[in-house]
PDB file of C-alpha atoms in Angstrom:
ATOM      1  CA  UNK Y 179       0.000   0.000   0.000  1.00  0.00           C
ATOM      2  CA  UNK Y 180       1.403   3.386  -1.015  1.00  0.00           C
ATOM      3  CA  UNK Y 181       0.955   5.905   1.804  1.00  0.00           C
ATOM      4  CA  UNK Y 182       2.223   9.041   0.022  1.00  0.00           C
ATOM      5  CA  UNK Y 183      -0.648  11.353  -0.935  1.00  0.00           C
ATOM      6  CA  UNK Y 184      -3.020   9.053   0.942  1.00  0.00           C
ATOM      7  CA  UNK Y 185      -2.060   8.646   4.619  1.00  0.00           C
ATOM      8  CA  UNK Y 186       0.343  11.587   4.463  1.00  0.00           C
ATOM      9  CA  UNK Y 187       1.144  14.569   2.274  1.00  0.00           C
ATOM     10  CA  UNK Y 188       4.455  16.364   1.902  1.00  0.00           C
ATOM     11  CA  UNK Y 189       3.995  20.019   2.806  1.00  0.00           C
ATOM     12  CA  UNK Y 190       7.624  21.066   2.459  1.00  0.00           C
ATOM     13  CA  UNK Y 191      10.897  19.362   1.646  1.00  0.00           C
ATOM     14  CA  UNK Y 192      14.561  20.250   1.770  1.00  0.00           C
ATOM     15  CA  UNK Y 193      16.958  17.732   0.270  1.00  0.00           C
ATOM     16  CA  UNK Y 194      20.701  17.398  -0.170  1.00  0.00           C
ATOM     17  CA  UNK Y 195      22.707  14.322  -1.111  1.00  0.00           C
ATOM     18  CA  UNK Y 196      23.088  13.280   2.538  1.00  0.00           C
ATOM     19  CA  UNK Y 197      20.194  14.835   4.440  1.00  0.00           C
ATOM     20  CA  UNK Y 198      16.473  15.189   3.814  1.00  0.00           C
ATOM     21  CA  UNK Y 199      13.955  17.162   5.839  1.00  0.00           C
ATOM     22  CA  UNK Y 200      10.227  16.776   5.191  1.00  0.00           C
ATOM     23  CA  UNK Y 201       7.293  18.488   6.831  1.00  0.00           C
ATOM     24  CA  UNK Y 202       4.221  16.314   6.445  1.00  0.00           C
ATOM     25  CA  UNK Y 203       0.492  16.468   7.084  1.00  0.00           C
ATOM     26  CA  UNK Y 204      -1.336  13.341   8.161  1.00  0.00           C
ATOM     27  CA  UNK Y 205      -4.763  12.438   6.777  1.00  0.00           C
ATOM     28  CA  UNK Y 206      -6.967  11.963   9.852  1.00  0.00           C
ATOM     29  CA  UNK Y 207      -9.734  10.519   7.655  1.00  0.00           C
ATOM     30  CA  UNK Y 208      -7.590   7.611   6.457  1.00  0.00           C
ATOM     31  CA  UNK Y 209      -9.006   4.132   7.088  1.00  0.00           C
ATOM     32  CA  UNK Y 210      -5.911   3.181   9.125  1.00  0.00           C
ATOM     33  CA  UNK Y 211      -7.000   5.579  11.867  1.00  0.00           C
ATOM     34  CA  UNK Y 212     -10.441   3.971  12.134  1.00  0.00           C
ATOM     35  CA  UNK Y 213      -8.753   0.737  13.176  1.00  0.00           C
ATOM     36  CA  UNK Y 214      -5.760   2.126  15.098  1.00  0.00           C
ATOM     37  CA  UNK Y 215      -7.490   3.108  17.431  1.00  0.00           C
ATOM     38  CA  UNK Y 216     -11.178   4.116  17.213  1.00  0.00           C
ATOM     39  CA  UNK Y 217     -11.777   7.248  19.227  1.00  0.00           C
ATOM     40  CA  UNK Y 218      -8.057   7.697  19.971  1.00  0.00           C
ATOM     41  CA  UNK Y 219      -6.221   7.394  16.637  1.00  0.00           C
ATOM     42  CA  UNK Y 220      -2.435   7.061  16.525  1.00  0.00           C
ATOM     43  CA  UNK Y 221      -0.113   6.461  13.609  1.00  0.00           C
ATOM     44  CA  UNK Y 222       1.142   2.846  13.629  1.00  0.00           C
ATOM     45  CA  UNK Y 223       4.907   2.414  13.875  1.00  0.00           C
ATOM     46  CA  UNK Y 224       4.949   0.257  10.754  1.00  0.00           C
ATOM     47  CA  UNK Y 225       3.300   3.126   8.836  1.00  0.00           C
ATOM     48  CA  UNK Y 226       6.000   5.512  10.063  1.00  0.00           C
ATOM     49  CA  UNK Y 227       8.633   3.100   8.755  1.00  0.00           C
ATOM     50  CA  UNK Y 228       6.813   2.822   5.404  1.00  0.00           C
ATOM     51  CA  UNK Y 229       6.601   6.623   5.174  1.00  0.00           C
ATOM     52  CA  UNK Y 230      10.381   6.833   5.615  1.00  0.00           C
ATOM     53  CA  UNK Y 231      10.869   4.181   2.922  1.00  0.00           C
ATOM     54  CA  UNK Y 232       8.644   6.054   0.462  1.00  0.00           C
ATOM     55  CA  UNK Y 233      10.391   9.364   1.154  1.00  0.00           C
ATOM     56  CA  UNK Y 234      13.766   7.708   0.570  1.00  0.00           C
ATOM     57  CA  UNK Y 235      12.600   6.028  -2.647  1.00  0.00           C
ATOM     58  CA  UNK Y 236      11.291   9.324  -3.967  1.00  0.00           C
ATOM     59  CA  UNK Y 237      14.592  11.022  -3.142  1.00  0.00           C
ATOM     60  CA  UNK Y 238      16.899   8.303  -4.463  1.00  0.00           C
ATOM     61  CA  UNK Y 239      14.717   7.177  -7.399  1.00  0.00           C
ATOM     62  CA  UNK Y 240      15.590   3.607  -6.338  1.00  0.00           C
ATOM     63  CA  UNK Y 241      13.362   0.808  -5.129  1.00  0.00           C
ATOM     64  CA  UNK Y 242      14.400   0.016  -1.548  1.00  0.00           C
ATOM     65  CA  UNK Y 243      13.779  -3.035   0.582  1.00  0.00           C
ATOM     66  CA  UNK Y 244      14.039  -2.600   4.333  1.00  0.00           C
ATOM     67  CA  UNK Y 245      16.613  -5.203   5.341  1.00  0.00           C
ATOM     68  CA  UNK Y 246      17.420  -4.492   8.983  1.00  0.00           C
ATOM     69  CA  UNK Y 247      15.952  -2.374  11.731  1.00  0.00           C
ATOM     70  CA  UNK Y 248      19.145  -1.595  13.607  1.00  0.00           C
ATOM     71  CA  UNK Y 249      17.393   0.452  16.273  1.00  0.00           C
ATOM     72  CA  UNK Y 250      13.952   1.957  16.693  1.00  0.00           C
ATOM     73  CA  UNK Y 251      12.348   3.906  19.523  1.00  0.00           C
ATOM     74  CA  UNK Y 252       8.826   5.249  19.552  1.00  0.00           C
ATOM     75  CA  UNK Y 253       8.908   7.850  22.321  1.00  0.00           C
ATOM     76  CA  UNK Y 254       5.416   9.336  21.977  1.00  0.00           C
ATOM     77  CA  UNK Y 255       2.313   8.597  19.934  1.00  0.00           C
ATOM     78  CA  UNK Y 256       1.910  10.548  16.691  1.00  0.00           C
ATOM     79  CA  UNK Y 257      -1.717  11.488  16.149  1.00  0.00           C
ATOM     80  CA  UNK Y 258      -3.343  12.558  12.875  1.00  0.00           C
ATOM     81  CA  UNK Y 259      -3.817  16.141  14.068  1.00  0.00           C
ATOM     82  CA  UNK Y 260      -0.024  16.651  14.201  1.00  0.00           C
ATOM     83  CA  UNK Y 261       2.251  17.892  11.424  1.00  0.00           C
ATOM     84  CA  UNK Y 262       5.487  16.016  12.053  1.00  0.00           C
ATOM     85  CA  UNK Y 263       8.846  16.732  10.504  1.00  0.00           C
ATOM     86  CA  UNK Y 264      10.906  13.799   9.275  1.00  0.00           C
ATOM     87  CA  UNK Y 265      14.689  14.145   9.131  1.00  0.00           C
ATOM     88  CA  UNK Y 266      16.581  11.431   7.269  1.00  0.00           C
ATOM     89  CA  UNK Y 267      20.383  11.349   7.297  1.00  0.00           C
ATOM     90  CA  UNK Y 268      22.341   8.904   5.163  1.00  0.00           C
ATOM     91  CA  UNK Y 269      25.025   7.462   7.425  1.00  0.00           C
ATOM     92  CA  UNK Y 270      26.476   4.917   4.967  1.00  0.00           C
ATOM     93  CA  UNK Y 271      25.859   4.187   1.315  1.00  0.00           C
ATOM     94  CA  UNK Y 272      27.314   1.564  -0.939  1.00  0.00           C
ATOM     95  CA  UNK Y 273      26.373   0.232  -4.341  1.00  0.00           C
ATOM     96  CA  UNK Y 274      23.673  -2.118  -3.005  1.00  0.00           C
ATOM     97  CA  UNK Y 275      22.971  -0.835   0.522  1.00  0.00           C
ATOM     98  CA  UNK Y 276      21.876   2.330   2.268  1.00  0.00           C
ATOM     99  CA  UNK Y 277      21.963   2.989   5.993  1.00  0.00           C
ATOM    100  CA  UNK Y 278      19.992   5.909   7.428  1.00  0.00           C
ATOM    101  CA  UNK Y 279      19.276   7.593  10.718  1.00  0.00           C
ATOM    102  CA  UNK Y 280      15.770   9.039  11.083  1.00  0.00           C
ATOM    103  CA  UNK Y 281      14.176  11.428  13.538  1.00  0.00           C
ATOM    104  CA  UNK Y 282      10.456  12.195  13.556  1.00  0.00           C
ATOM    105  CA  UNK Y 283       9.758  15.363  15.503  1.00  0.00           C
ATOM    106  CA  UNK Y 284       6.721  17.438  16.388  1.00  0.00           C
ATOM    107  CA  UNK Y 285       7.332  21.081  17.279  1.00  0.00           C
ATOM    108  CA  UNK Y 286      11.004  20.394  17.985  1.00  0.00           C
ATOM    109  CA  UNK Y 287      10.381  17.391  20.236  1.00  0.00           C
ATOM    110  CA  UNK Y 288      11.478  13.913  19.140  1.00  0.00           C
ATOM    111  CA  UNK Y 289       8.621  11.399  18.903  1.00  0.00           C
ATOM    112  CA  UNK Y 290      10.468   8.578  17.135  1.00  0.00           C
ATOM    113  CA  UNK Y 291      13.975   7.710  16.065  1.00  0.00           C
ATOM    114  CA  UNK Y 292      15.190   4.936  13.810  1.00  0.00           C
ATOM    115  CA  UNK Y 293      18.351   3.479  12.388  1.00  0.00           C
ATOM    116  CA  UNK Y 294      17.520   1.455   9.256  1.00  0.00           C
ATOM    117  CA  UNK Y 295      19.436  -0.520   6.633  1.00  0.00           C
ATOM    118  CA  UNK Y 296      18.026  -0.875   3.116  1.00  0.00           C
ATOM    119  CA  UNK Y 297      18.906  -2.940   0.069  1.00  0.00           C
ATOM    120  CA  UNK Y 298      18.803  -1.017  -3.208  1.00  0.00           C
ATOM    121  CA  UNK Y 299      16.863  -2.963  -5.829  1.00  0.00           C
ATOM    122  CA  UNK Y 300      17.149  -0.729  -8.916  1.00  0.00           C
ATOM    123  CA  UNK Y 301      15.245   2.167 -10.413  1.00  0.00           C
ATOM    124  CA  UNK Y 302      11.706   2.852  -9.284  1.00  0.00           C
ATOM    125  CA  UNK Y 303       9.448   2.643 -12.337  1.00  0.00           C
ATOM    126  CA  UNK Y 304       6.677   4.868 -11.019  1.00  0.00           C
ATOM    127  CA  UNK Y 305       7.293   7.395  -8.307  1.00  0.00           C
ATOM    128  CA  UNK Y 306       4.624   9.035  -6.246  1.00  0.00           C
ATOM    129  CA  UNK Y 307       5.089  12.773  -6.338  1.00  0.00           C
ATOM    130  CA  UNK Y 308       3.318  15.711  -4.814  1.00  0.00           C
TER     131      UNK Y 308
END
């Protein structure tokens, strides 16, 4: 399931070769929030990881497969009324692999942090864009 322009929308982005910063808006009417959790919706951790993957694929124009979750901490729940910022820093990149450090913040406070390792699988044939 593609989450870009469905569960979340990119409001603003700043990208360099090594660092990406995205401000996003969550879609509180998305079906995911009706199940997770009715009356008290929060963004599932797996959706946060998928959002990071989609942002990276859009930036790199490569299909990526999440290989290893080196470290992940969900500090606070991210609700659909928030507009989080996602900072992705490439910490290592080789021909077939990409390692990143991610911070998801709301109003300057860290809500989640991740260290992820991806396998590069080739060019993405269709990219989701804003």
